[in-house]
């Protein structure tokens, strides 16, 4: 049945019925922060359904995780919940800049005006969850792990969930939020039943997580810097200090030309890192090389939608609405900022979702589309443009320092050191983005 044909039959969300039951699909950063916001408003009960197992019961420390850098856009969203930023900061490391290793050449240092908070993705999820459990009763907040959403009935306002063990069951909602990541089931429902236009594309880069100790023998990397190294213009590593002297990160490579595909033993893996990423290879043990060998390759699906809601209280938030390449580290920042924007709109419209959701799409779409452009084209792959990138970064800083009224910082500093809306960052950086775009036809 075409969703549009049945429009008259579907009840709109009654703005006066309180508390409203909001079902959130996905307990990632966006879904969990949204639960905090809704519960803080005192007008909702919240149920979350998450496909993965309960992180409190299983060791997820090295399972599909990577460090996430949070700057002001994400942090200001977290700050609205008392005590949350402090709890997250306690599990994080603050990085003051980046060191770029360049083979035998001297490493390049890029200082940061604002320190970047870096936290492991699963650890961030754990803190958000623990704070929810500590603050709200099971009457107000329920969370079910190992439970995947498999179907949505917009007409009946129900979702069907499939637990890992046992039979599927159905729950009713007043509002449904798809915070279920880039491969969102809720987005699929909106595409099929509500005419949502959505473009989905795997980006060329794939990644594998790497876990090291920051110090080994007499080798020690700086504790408050992000460490990166380019092997060629398609393969690079980003390693970020974590509490407990750990160094977590990823190796990123072109999915079509996986440089580690043919390596089948821990010794070969170790030799690959020692040869091509010597700063990190020295810190790698044979055990880590073995674990690395068996870890899955991750692919990133980029998503672009023409709206984030339907007229019947279904909303997409975070990666399900606008997943992007991690190249500029903004996916999670933008996902958390979504929650801040939605929270403000619920306040403005007195929790009337019939008004707040269209307003959310209208306000957030330009920024989401700009974020996609910035993520795809801020950082060039072409060698000459990489040199120009660093020259512009340095010149941009100096000129902005001397003549702030005439010169804005370069694109990376606008992204990382400010909380300007992404659409404004794109407008200010359009000439550079166009230049990179012209040089990267494959993207
Ligand atoms: C290598 C890498 C590095 C990154 N670094 C950064 C960074 O430095 N800074 C930054 O801001 N961003 C970064 N990101 C992006 C960031 O990880 C995402 O933008 C962020 O996690 C999005 O949060 P989310 O809650 O929307 O989605 P997710 O984190 O994807 O969470 C979605 C949840 O929904 C669950 N789910 C999915 N389908 C279902 C279903 N059918 N039923 C029930 N549950 C379901 C999933 O299991 C998952 O737990 C990085 C991403 C990658 C891959």
JSON list of C-alpha atoms in Angstrom, two decimals, residues 48-191:
[
{"chain": "A", "resi": 48, "resn": "UNK", "atom": "CA", "xyz": [15.04, 1.75, 23.33]},
{"chain": "A", "resi": 49, "resn": "UNK", "atom": "CA", "xyz": [15.58, -1.39, 21.25]},
{"chain": "A", "resi": 50, "resn": "UNK", "atom": "CA", "xyz": [19.17, -2.22, 20.28]},
{"chain": "A", "resi": 51, "resn": "UNK", "atom": "CA", "xyz": [20.33, -5.03, 18.01]},
{"chain": "A", "resi": 52, "resn": "UNK", "atom": "CA", "xyz": [23.73, -5.49, 19.68]},
{"chain": "A", "resi": 53, "resn": "UNK", "atom": "CA", "xyz": [24.19, -7.29, 23.03]},
{"chain": "A", "resi": 54, "resn": "UNK", "atom": "CA", "xyz": [24.16, -5.41, 26.34]},
{"chain": "A", "resi": 55, "resn": "UNK", "atom": "CA", "xyz": [27.59, -3.73, 26.63]},
{"chain": "A", "resi": 56, "resn": "UNK", "atom": "CA", "xyz": [27.41, -4.08, 30.41]},
{"chain": "A", "resi": 57, "resn": "UNK", "atom": "CA", "xyz": [27.38, -7.87, 30.11]},
{"chain": "A", "resi": 58, "resn": "UNK", "atom": "CA", "xyz": [29.78, -8.53, 27.24]},
{"chain": "A", "resi": 59, "resn": "UNK", "atom": "CA", "xyz": [33.31, -7.37, 26.57]},
{"chain": "A", "resi": 60, "resn": "UNK", "atom": "CA", "xyz": [32.79, -4.99, 23.68]},
{"chain": "A", "resi": 61, "resn": "UNK", "atom": "CA", "xyz": [36.04, -3.10, 24.27]},
{"chain": "A", "resi": 62, "resn": "UNK", "atom": "CA", "xyz": [37.57, -4.21, 20.98]},
{"chain": "A", "resi": 63, "resn": "UNK", "atom": "CA", "xyz": [34.45, -5.10, 19.05]},
{"chain": "A", "resi": 64, "resn": "UNK", "atom": "CA", "xyz": [33.62, -2.77, 16.16]},
{"chain": "A", "resi": 65, "resn": "UNK", "atom": "CA", "xyz": [34.90, 0.29, 17.98]},
{"chain": "A", "resi": 66, "resn": "UNK", "atom": "CA", "xyz": [37.15, 3.24, 17.24]},
{"chain": "A", "resi": 67, "resn": "UNK", "atom": "CA", "xyz": [38.02, 6.57, 18.85]},
{"chain": "A", "resi": 68, "resn": "UNK", "atom": "CA", "xyz": [35.59, 9.43, 18.34]},
{"chain": "A", "resi": 69, "resn": "UNK", "atom": "CA", "xyz": [36.76, 13.03, 18.55]},
{"chain": "A", "resi": 70, "resn": "UNK", "atom": "CA", "xyz": [34.21, 15.41, 19.95]},
{"chain": "A", "resi": 71, "resn": "UNK", "atom": "CA", "xyz": [34.49, 19.15, 19.49]},
{"chain": "A", "resi": 72, "resn": "UNK", "atom": "CA", "xyz": [32.14, 21.94, 20.44]},
{"chain": "A", "resi": 73, "resn": "UNK", "atom": "CA", "xyz": [29.19, 20.89, 18.23]},
{"chain": "A", "resi": 74, "resn": "UNK", "atom": "CA", "xyz": [28.89, 17.54, 19.99]},
{"chain": "A", "resi": 75, "resn": "UNK", "atom": "CA", "xyz": [29.99, 18.75, 23.40]},
{"chain": "A", "resi": 76, "resn": "UNK", "atom": "CA", "xyz": [27.47, 21.56, 23.67]},
{"chain": "A", "resi": 77, "resn": "UNK", "atom": "CA", "xyz": [24.70, 18.99, 23.06]},
{"chain": "A", "resi": 78, "resn": "UNK", "atom": "CA", "xyz": [26.07, 16.78, 25.86]},
{"chain": "A", "resi": 79, "resn": "UNK", "atom": "CA", "xyz": [26.47, 19.78, 28.18]},
{"chain": "A", "resi": 80, "resn": "UNK", "atom": "CA", "xyz": [22.69, 20.31, 28.32]},
{"chain": "A", "resi": 81, "resn": "UNK", "atom": "CA", "xyz": [22.39, 17.22, 30.52]},
{"chain": "A", "resi": 82, "resn": "UNK", "atom": "CA", "xyz": [23.82, 18.04, 33.97]},
{"chain": "A", "resi": 83, "resn": "UNK", "atom": "CA", "xyz": [26.89, 15.97, 34.85]},
{"chain": "A", "resi": 84, "resn": "UNK", "atom": "CA", "xyz": [27.11, 14.21, 31.48]},
{"chain": "A", "resi": 85, "resn": "UNK", "atom": "CA", "xyz": [30.03, 16.11, 30.00]},
{"chain": "A", "resi": 86, "resn": "UNK", "atom": "CA", "xyz": [32.06, 15.54, 33.17]},
{"chain": "A", "resi": 87, "resn": "UNK", "atom": "CA", "xyz": [31.26, 11.80, 33.14]},
{"chain": "A", "resi": 88, "resn": "UNK", "atom": "CA", "xyz": [32.31, 11.54, 29.48]},
{"chain": "A", "resi": 89, "resn": "UNK", "atom": "CA", "xyz": [35.43, 13.64, 30.05]},
{"chain": "A", "resi": 90, "resn": "UNK", "atom": "CA", "xyz": [36.48, 11.26, 32.84]},
{"chain": "A", "resi": 91, "resn": "UNK", "atom": "CA", "xyz": [36.69, 8.45, 30.24]},
{"chain": "A", "resi": 92, "resn": "UNK", "atom": "CA", "xyz": [38.38, 10.61, 27.57]},
{"chain": "A", "resi": 93, "resn": "UNK", "atom": "CA", "xyz": [41.68, 12.13, 26.63]},
{"chain": "A", "resi": 94, "resn": "UNK", "atom": "CA", "xyz": [41.99, 15.77, 25.57]},
{"chain": "A", "resi": 95, "resn": "UNK", "atom": "CA", "xyz": [44.17, 16.16, 22.48]},
{"chain": "A", "resi": 96, "resn": "UNK", "atom": "CA", "xyz": [45.91, 19.47, 21.85]},
{"chain": "A", "resi": 97, "resn": "UNK", "atom": "CA", "xyz": [46.79, 18.82, 18.23]},
{"chain": "A", "resi": 98, "resn": "UNK", "atom": "CA", "xyz": [47.96, 16.33, 15.65]},
{"chain": "A", "resi": 99, "resn": "UNK", "atom": "CA", "xyz": [51.36, 14.91, 14.71]},
{"chain": "A", "resi": 100, "resn": "UNK", "atom": "CA", "xyz": [51.63, 13.83, 11.08]},
{"chain": "A", "resi": 101, "resn": "UNK", "atom": "CA", "xyz": [54.50, 11.37, 10.53]},
{"chain": "A", "resi": 102, "resn": "UNK", "atom": "CA", "xyz": [56.00, 11.50, 7.04]},
{"chain": "A", "resi": 103, "resn": "UNK", "atom": "CA", "xyz": [58.39, 8.59, 6.59]},
{"chain": "A", "resi": 104, "resn": "UNK", "atom": "CA", "xyz": [61.97, 9.70, 7.20]},
{"chain": "A", "resi": 105, "resn": "UNK", "atom": "CA", "xyz": [61.06, 13.41, 6.98]},
{"chain": "A", "resi": 106, "resn": "UNK", "atom": "CA", "xyz": [60.50, 15.39, 10.14]},
{"chain": "A", "resi": 107, "resn": "UNK", "atom": "CA", "xyz": [57.00, 14.95, 11.56]},
{"chain": "A", "resi": 108, "resn": "UNK", "atom": "CA", "xyz": [54.61, 17.86, 11.00]},
{"chain": "A", "resi": 109, "resn": "UNK", "atom": "CA", "xyz": [52.84, 19.27, 14.07]},
{"chain": "A", "resi": 110, "resn": "UNK", "atom": "CA", "xyz": [49.43, 20.88, 13.84]},
{"chain": "A", "resi": 111, "resn": "UNK", "atom": "CA", "xyz": [48.44, 22.64, 17.04]},
{"chain": "A", "resi": 112, "resn": "UNK", "atom": "CA", "xyz": [44.76, 23.03, 17.98]},
{"chain": "A", "resi": 113, "resn": "UNK", "atom": "CA", "xyz": [43.32, 26.16, 19.53]},
{"chain": "A", "resi": 114, "resn": "UNK", "atom": "CA", "xyz": [40.54, 24.19, 21.24]},
{"chain": "A", "resi": 115, "resn": "UNK", "atom": "CA", "xyz": [41.46, 20.79, 22.71]},
{"chain": "A", "resi": 116, "resn": "UNK", "atom": "CA", "xyz": [39.58, 17.85, 21.18]},
{"chain": "A", "resi": 117, "resn": "UNK", "atom": "CA", "xyz": [37.93, 15.37, 23.47]},
{"chain": "A", "resi": 118, "resn": "UNK", "atom": "CA", "xyz": [38.61, 11.85, 22.29]},
{"chain": "A", "resi": 119, "resn": "UNK", "atom": "CA", "xyz": [36.68, 8.83, 23.53]},
{"chain": "A", "resi": 120, "resn": "UNK", "atom": "CA", "xyz": [36.22, 5.27, 22.35]},
{"chain": "A", "resi": 121, "resn": "UNK", "atom": "CA", "xyz": [32.80, 4.84, 20.68]},
{"chain": "A", "resi": 122, "resn": "UNK", "atom": "CA", "xyz": [31.70, 1.93, 22.89]},
{"chain": "A", "resi": 123, "resn": "UNK", "atom": "CA", "xyz": [32.92, 3.74, 26.01]},
{"chain": "A", "resi": 124, "resn": "UNK", "atom": "CA", "xyz": [30.87, 6.81, 25.05]},
{"chain": "A", "resi": 125, "resn": "UNK", "atom": "CA", "xyz": [27.81, 4.60, 24.65]},
{"chain": "A", "resi": 126, "resn": "UNK", "atom": "CA", "xyz": [28.50, 2.98, 28.02]},
{"chain": "A", "resi": 127, "resn": "UNK", "atom": "CA", "xyz": [28.68, 6.35, 29.85]},
{"chain": "A", "resi": 128, "resn": "UNK", "atom": "CA", "xyz": [25.46, 7.60, 28.22]},
{"chain": "A", "resi": 129, "resn": "UNK", "atom": "CA", "xyz": [23.75, 4.36, 29.22]},
{"chain": "A", "resi": 130, "resn": "UNK", "atom": "CA", "xyz": [25.04, 4.27, 32.80]},
{"chain": "A", "resi": 131, "resn": "UNK", "atom": "CA", "xyz": [23.86, 7.84, 33.39]},
{"chain": "A", "resi": 132, "resn": "UNK", "atom": "CA", "xyz": [20.38, 6.96, 32.09]},
{"chain": "A", "resi": 133, "resn": "UNK", "atom": "CA", "xyz": [20.15, 3.88, 34.29]},
{"chain": "A", "resi": 134, "resn": "UNK", "atom": "CA", "xyz": [21.27, 5.87, 37.33]},
{"chain": "A", "resi": 135, "resn": "UNK", "atom": "CA", "xyz": [18.75, 8.69, 36.82]},
{"chain": "A", "resi": 136, "resn": "UNK", "atom": "CA", "xyz": [15.51, 7.11, 35.65]},
{"chain": "A", "resi": 137, "resn": "UNK", "atom": "CA", "xyz": [13.21, 4.38, 36.91]},
{"chain": "A", "resi": 138, "resn": "UNK", "atom": "CA", "xyz": [12.13, 1.40, 34.82]},
{"chain": "A", "resi": 139, "resn": "UNK", "atom": "CA", "xyz": [8.70, 3.07, 34.59]},
{"chain": "A", "resi": 140, "resn": "UNK", "atom": "CA", "xyz": [10.25, 5.97, 32.71]},
{"chain": "A", "resi": 141, "resn": "UNK", "atom": "CA", "xyz": [13.00, 4.24, 30.76]},
{"chain": "A", "resi": 142, "resn": "UNK", "atom": "CA", "xyz": [13.35, 0.73, 29.33]},
{"chain": "A", "resi": 143, "resn": "UNK", "atom": "CA", "xyz": [16.15, -0.61, 27.18]},
{"chain": "A", "resi": 144, "resn": "UNK", "atom": "CA", "xyz": [16.25, -3.99, 25.42]},
{"chain": "A", "resi": 145, "resn": "UNK", "atom": "CA", "xyz": [19.48, -5.32, 23.95]},
{"chain": "A", "resi": 146, "resn": "UNK", "atom": "CA", "xyz": [19.84, -8.12, 21.42]},
{"chain": "A", "resi": 147, "resn": "UNK", "atom": "CA", "xyz": [16.59, -6.97, 19.88]},
{"chain": "A", "resi": 148, "resn": "UNK", "atom": "CA", "xyz": [16.41, -5.81, 16.25]},
{"chain": "A", "resi": 149, "resn": "UNK", "atom": "CA", "xyz": [13.62, -3.81, 14.68]},
{"chain": "A", "resi": 150, "resn": "UNK", "atom": "CA", "xyz": [12.39, -5.78, 11.67]},
{"chain": "A", "resi": 151, "resn": "UNK", "atom": "CA", "xyz": [9.16, -4.05, 10.69]},
{"chain": "A", "resi": 152, "resn": "UNK", "atom": "CA", "xyz": [7.23, -0.81, 11.09]},
{"chain": "A", "resi": 153, "resn": "UNK", "atom": "CA", "xyz": [3.48, -0.37, 10.81]},
{"chain": "A", "resi": 154, "resn": "UNK", "atom": "CA", "xyz": [2.96, 3.38, 10.44]},
{"chain": "A", "resi": 155, "resn": "UNK", "atom": "CA", "xyz": [-0.82, 3.00, 10.21]},
{"chain": "A", "resi": 156, "resn": "UNK", "atom": "CA", "xyz": [-1.09, 1.07, 13.44]},
{"chain": "A", "resi": 157, "resn": "UNK", "atom": "CA", "xyz": [1.86, 2.91, 15.03]},
{"chain": "A", "resi": 158, "resn": "UNK", "atom": "CA", "xyz": [3.65, -0.26, 16.02]},
{"chain": "A", "resi": 159, "resn": "UNK", "atom": "CA", "xyz": [7.10, -1.75, 15.47]},
{"chain": "A", "resi": 160, "resn": "UNK", "atom": "CA", "xyz": [8.00, -5.42, 15.39]},
{"chain": "A", "resi": 161, "resn": "UNK", "atom": "CA", "xyz": [11.18, -6.52, 17.17]},
{"chain": "A", "resi": 162, "resn": "UNK", "atom": "CA", "xyz": [13.11, -9.73, 16.79]},
{"chain": "A", "resi": 163, "resn": "UNK", "atom": "CA", "xyz": [15.06, -10.76, 19.91]},
{"chain": "A", "resi": 164, "resn": "UNK", "atom": "CA", "xyz": [18.22, -12.87, 19.54]},
{"chain": "A", "resi": 165, "resn": "UNK", "atom": "CA", "xyz": [16.36, -15.71, 21.23]},
{"chain": "A", "resi": 166, "resn": "UNK", "atom": "CA", "xyz": [12.62, -16.22, 21.20]},
{"chain": "A", "resi": 167, "resn": "UNK", "atom": "CA", "xyz": [9.76, -15.01, 19.07]},
{"chain": "A", "resi": 168, "resn": "UNK", "atom": "CA", "xyz": [9.25, -11.62, 17.45]},
{"chain": "A", "resi": 169, "resn": "UNK", "atom": "CA", "xyz": [6.92, -9.24, 19.28]},
{"chain": "A", "resi": 170, "resn": "UNK", "atom": "CA", "xyz": [5.23, -5.92, 18.58]},
{"chain": "A", "resi": 171, "resn": "UNK", "atom": "CA", "xyz": [5.15, -2.69, 20.60]},
{"chain": "A", "resi": 172, "resn": "UNK", "atom": "CA", "xyz": [3.06, 0.46, 20.18]},
{"chain": "A", "resi": 173, "resn": "UNK", "atom": "CA", "xyz": [4.46, 4.00, 20.07]},
{"chain": "A", "resi": 174, "resn": "UNK", "atom": "CA", "xyz": [3.30, 7.60, 19.98]},
{"chain": "A", "resi": 175, "resn": "UNK", "atom": "CA", "xyz": [6.55, 8.64, 18.32]},
{"chain": "A", "resi": 176, "resn": "UNK", "atom": "CA", "xyz": [9.21, 6.49, 16.63]},
{"chain": "A", "resi": 177, "resn": "UNK", "atom": "CA", "xyz": [12.83, 7.56, 16.24]},
{"chain": "A", "resi": 178, "resn": "UNK", "atom": "CA", "xyz": [15.22, 5.77, 13.91]},
{"chain": "A", "resi": 179, "resn": "UNK", "atom": "CA", "xyz": [18.63, 6.25, 15.55]},
{"chain": "A", "resi": 180, "resn": "UNK", "atom": "CA", "xyz": [19.73, 2.97, 14.00]},
{"chain": "A", "resi": 181, "resn": "UNK", "atom": "CA", "xyz": [22.79, 4.08, 12.12]},
{"chain": "A", "resi": 182, "resn": "UNK", "atom": "CA", "xyz": [23.79, 4.24, 8.47]},
{"chain": "A", "resi": 183, "resn": "UNK", "atom": "CA", "xyz": [21.99, 1.00, 7.48]},
{"chain": "A", "resi": 184, "resn": "UNK", "atom": "CA", "xyz": [18.76, 2.14, 9.12]},
{"chain": "A", "resi": 185, "resn": "UNK", "atom": "CA", "xyz": [15.69, -0.08, 9.05]},
{"chain": "A", "resi": 186, "resn": "UNK", "atom": "CA", "xyz": [13.47, 2.90, 9.88]},
{"chain": "A", "resi": 187, "resn": "UNK", "atom": "CA", "xyz": [14.88, 4.81, 6.91]},
{"chain": "A", "resi": 188, "resn": "UNK", "atom": "CA", "xyz": [14.09, 1.84, 4.66]},
{"chain": "A", "resi": 189, "resn": "UNK", "atom": "CA", "xyz": [10.53, 1.96, 5.94]},
{"chain": "A", "resi": 190, "resn": "UNK", "atom": "CA", "xyz": [10.26, 5.71, 5.14]},
{"chain": "A", "resi": 191, "resn": "UNK", "atom": "CA", "xyz": [11.71, 5.13, 1.67]}
]
